Amino acid sequence: MRKIEQQMTDAIRNRRFWSCDNTMVHSDGMVYLHGNHIATVAPDTGELKVNLYTLRRWPSMTTRSRLRALGADLVSIKGVLHLNGKSIYAD
């Protein structure tokens, strides 16, 4: 895990605001990349909710790396991104 991702997860765990370069974490567990909300981690349960709208629009390596650092089961199969075994484009 990259240093910035370790700092990001530490901020979530400690429920504090943190910002570095292109990544920002709010104390309520909301995670932003380049100003776009990519995920929310519930402060009490640690449950991860990925923002599929953002992921579909910007499935960059950086977005995927940040989400994986948060614990998302995100893989690319034949060029199609899958979250928890299901295509992110399937409704």
Coordinates of N, CA and C in Angstrom, one line a residue:
M1 N 0.8 -1.2 0.0 CA 0.0 0.0 0.0 C 0.9 1.2 0.0
R2 N 0.5 2.2 -0.8 CA 1.3 3.4 -0.9 C 1.2 4.2 0.4
K3 N 2.1 5.1 0.6 CA 2.1 5.9 1.8 C 0.9 6.8 1.9
I4 N 0.5 7.4 0.8 CA -0.7 8.2 0.9 C -2.0 7.4 1.2
E5 N -2.0 6.2 0.8 CA -3.2 5.3 1.1 C -3.1 4.9 2.6
Q6 N -2.0 4.7 3.1 CA -1.8 4.4 4.5 C -2.3 5.6 5.4
Q7 N -1.9 6.8 5.0 CA -2.4 8.0 5.7 C -3.9 8.1 5.6
M8 N -4.4 7.8 4.4 CA -5.9 7.9 4.2 C -6.6 6.9 5.1
T9 N -6.2 5.7 5.2 CA -6.8 4.7 6.1 C -6.7 5.1 7.5
D10 N -5.5 5.6 7.9 CA -5.3 6.1 9.3 C -6.3 7.2 9.6
A11 N -6.5 8.1 8.7 CA -7.5 9.2 9.0 C -8.9 8.7 9.2
I12 N -9.2 7.7 8.4 CA -10.6 7.1 8.5 C -10.7 6.4 9.8
R13 N -9.7 5.6 10.2 CA -9.7 4.9 11.4 C -9.8 5.8 12.6
N14 N -9.1 7.0 12.5 CA -9.1 8.0 13.7 C -10.2 9.0 13.6
R15 N -11.0 8.9 12.5 CA -12.2 9.8 12.4 C -11.8 11.3 12.4
R16 N -10.8 11.6 11.5 CA -10.3 12.9 11.4 C -10.2 13.4 10.0
F17 N -10.3 14.7 9.8 CA -10.1 15.3 8.5 C -8.7 15.1 8.1
W18 N -8.5 14.8 6.8 CA -7.1 14.7 6.3 C -7.1 15.0 4.8
S19 N -6.1 15.6 4.3 CA -6.0 15.9 2.9 C -4.5 15.9 2.5
C20 N -4.2 15.3 1.3 CA -2.9 15.3 0.8 C -3.0 15.1 -0.7
D21 N -2.3 16.0 -1.4 CA -2.3 16.0 -2.9 C -3.7 16.0 -3.4
N22 N -4.1 14.8 -4.0 CA -5.4 14.7 -4.7 C -6.5 14.0 -3.9
T23 N -6.1 13.6 -2.7 CA -7.0 12.8 -1.9 C -7.4 13.5 -0.6
M24 N -8.7 13.4 -0.2 CA -9.2 14.0 1.0 C -10.2 13.1 1.7
V25 N -10.1 13.1 3.0 CA -11.0 12.3 3.9 C -11.6 13.3 4.9
H26 N -13.0 13.2 4.9 CA -13.7 13.9 5.9 C -13.8 13.1 7.2
S27 N -14.1 13.7 8.3 CA -14.2 13.0 9.6 C -15.4 12.1 9.6
D28 N -16.3 12.3 8.7 CA -17.5 11.4 8.7 C -17.3 10.1 7.8
G29 N -16.0 10.0 7.3 CA -15.7 8.8 6.5 C -15.8 8.9 5.0
M30 N -16.2 10.1 4.5 CA -16.3 10.3 3.1 C -14.9 10.5 2.5
V31 N -14.7 9.8 1.4 CA -13.3 9.9 0.7 C -13.5 10.5 -0.6
Y32 N -12.6 11.5 -0.9 CA -12.7 12.2 -2.2 C -11.4 12.1 -2.9
L33 N -11.4 12.0 -4.3 CA -10.2 12.0 -5.1 C -10.5 13.1 -6.2
H34 N -9.6 14.0 -6.3 CA -9.7 15.1 -7.2 C -11.1 15.8 -7.0
G35 N -11.6 15.9 -5.8 CA -12.8 16.6 -5.5 C -14.1 15.7 -5.8
N36 N -13.9 14.5 -6.2 CA -15.0 13.6 -6.5 C -15.2 12.6 -5.4
H37 N -16.4 12.4 -4.9 CA -16.7 11.5 -3.9 C -16.5 10.1 -4.4
I38 N -15.6 9.3 -3.9 CA -15.4 7.9 -4.4 C -15.9 6.8 -3.5
A39 N -16.0 7.2 -2.2 CA -16.5 6.1 -1.3 C -16.8 6.8 0.1
T40 N -17.5 6.0 0.9 CA -17.8 6.4 2.2 C -17.5 5.1 3.1
V41 N -16.8 5.3 4.2 CA -16.6 4.3 5.1 C -17.3 4.6 6.4
A42 N -18.3 3.8 6.8 CA -19.1 4.1 8.0 C -18.2 4.1 9.2
P43 N -18.2 5.2 10.0 CA -17.3 5.3 11.1 C -17.5 4.3 12.2
D44 N -18.8 3.9 12.4 CA -19.0 2.9 13.5 C -18.8 1.5 13.1
T45 N -19.1 1.1 11.8 CA -19.0 -0.3 11.4 C -17.8 -0.6 10.5
G46 N -17.3 0.4 9.9 CA -16.2 0.3 8.9 C -16.7 -0.2 7.6
E47 N -18.0 -0.3 7.4 CA -18.6 -0.7 6.1 C -18.3 0.2 5.0
L48 N -17.8 -0.3 3.9 CA -17.4 0.5 2.7 C -18.5 0.6 1.7
K49 N -18.9 1.8 1.3 CA -19.9 2.0 0.2 C -19.2 2.7 -0.9
V50 N -18.9 2.1 -2.0 CA -18.3 2.6 -3.2 C -19.3 3.5 -4.0
N51 N -18.9 4.6 -4.4 CA -19.7 5.5 -5.2 C -19.6 5.0 -6.7
L52 N -20.5 4.2 -7.1 CA -20.4 3.6 -8.5 C -20.5 4.7 -9.5
Y53 N -21.3 5.7 -9.3 CA -21.4 6.8 -10.3 C -20.0 7.3 -10.6
T54 N -19.2 7.6 -9.6 CA -17.9 8.2 -9.8 C -17.0 7.1 -10.4
L55 N -17.0 5.9 -9.9 CA -16.2 4.8 -10.4 C -16.4 4.6 -11.9
R56 N -17.7 4.6 -12.3 CA -18.0 4.4 -13.7 C -17.5 5.5 -14.6
R57 N -17.5 6.8 -14.1 CA -17.0 7.9 -14.9 C -15.5 8.0 -14.9
W58 N -14.8 7.7 -13.8 CA -13.4 7.8 -13.7 C -12.8 6.5 -13.1
P59 N -12.7 5.4 -13.9 CA -12.2 4.2 -13.4 C -10.6 4.1 -13.5
S60 N -10.0 5.2 -13.1 CA -8.5 5.4 -13.3 C -7.8 4.4 -12.4
M61 N -6.5 4.3 -12.6 CA -5.7 3.4 -11.8 C -5.6 4.0 -10.3
T62 N -5.6 5.3 -10.2 CA -5.6 6.0 -8.9 C -6.9 5.7 -8.2
T63 N -8.0 5.9 -8.8 CA -9.3 5.6 -8.2 C -9.4 4.2 -7.7
R64 N -9.0 3.2 -8.6 CA -9.0 1.8 -8.2 C -8.0 1.5 -7.0
S65 N -6.9 2.1 -7.0 CA -5.9 1.9 -6.0 C -6.4 2.4 -4.6
R66 N -7.0 3.6 -4.6 CA -7.6 4.1 -3.4 C -8.7 3.2 -2.9
L67 N -9.6 2.8 -3.7 CA -10.7 1.9 -3.3 C -10.2 0.6 -2.8
R68 N -9.2 0.0 -3.5 CA -8.6 -1.2 -3.0 C -8.0 -1.1 -1.6
A69 N -7.3 0.1 -1.4 CA -6.7 0.3 -0.1 C -7.8 0.4 1.0
L70 N -9.0 0.8 0.6 CA -10.1 0.9 1.6 C -10.8 -0.5 1.8
G71 N -10.4 -1.5 1.0 CA -10.9 -2.8 1.1 C -11.9 -3.3 0.1
A72 N -12.0 -2.5 -1.0 CA -12.9 -2.9 -2.1 C -12.4 -4.1 -2.8
D73 N -13.3 -5.0 -3.1 CA -12.9 -6.2 -4.0 C -13.1 -5.7 -5.4
L74 N -12.1 -5.1 -6.0 CA -12.2 -4.5 -7.3 C -11.2 -5.2 -8.2
V75 N -11.7 -5.8 -9.3 CA -10.8 -6.5 -10.3 C -11.2 -6.2 -11.7
S76 N -10.3 -6.3 -12.6 CA -10.6 -6.1 -14.0 C -10.5 -7.4 -14.7
I77 N -11.7 -7.8 -15.3 CA -11.8 -9.1 -16.0 C -12.0 -8.8 -17.5
K78 N -11.1 -9.1 -18.3 CA -11.2 -8.9 -19.8 C -11.5 -7.4 -20.1
G79 N -10.9 -6.5 -19.3 CA -11.1 -5.1 -19.5 C -12.3 -4.5 -18.9
V80 N -13.1 -5.3 -18.2 CA -14.3 -4.8 -17.5 C -14.1 -4.8 -16.0
L81 N -14.3 -3.7 -15.4 CA -14.1 -3.6 -14.0 C -15.3 -4.2 -13.2
H82 N -14.9 -5.0 -12.2 CA -15.9 -5.7 -11.4 C -15.7 -5.4 -9.9
L83 N -16.8 -5.1 -9.2 CA -16.8 -4.9 -7.8 C -17.6 -6.0 -7.1
N84 N -17.0 -6.7 -6.2 CA -17.6 -7.8 -5.5 C -18.1 -8.8 -6.5
G85 N -17.4 -9.1 -7.6 CA -17.7 -10.1 -8.5 C -18.8 -9.7 -9.5
K86 N -19.2 -8.5 -9.5 CA -20.2 -8.0 -10.5 C -19.7 -6.8 -11.2
S87 N -20.0 -6.8 -12.5 CA -19.6 -5.7 -13.4 C -20.1 -4.4 -12.8
I88 N -19.3 -3.3 -12.8 CA -19.8 -2.0 -12.3 C -20.8 -1.4 -13.2
Y89 N -20.9 -1.9 -14.4 CA -21.9 -1.4 -15.4 C -23.2 -2.1 -15.4
A90 N -23.3 -3.3 -14.6 CA -24.5 -4.0 -14.5 C -25.4 -3.3 -13.5
D91 N -26.7 -3.2 -13.8 CA -27.6 -2.6 -12.9 C -28.4 -3.6 -12.1

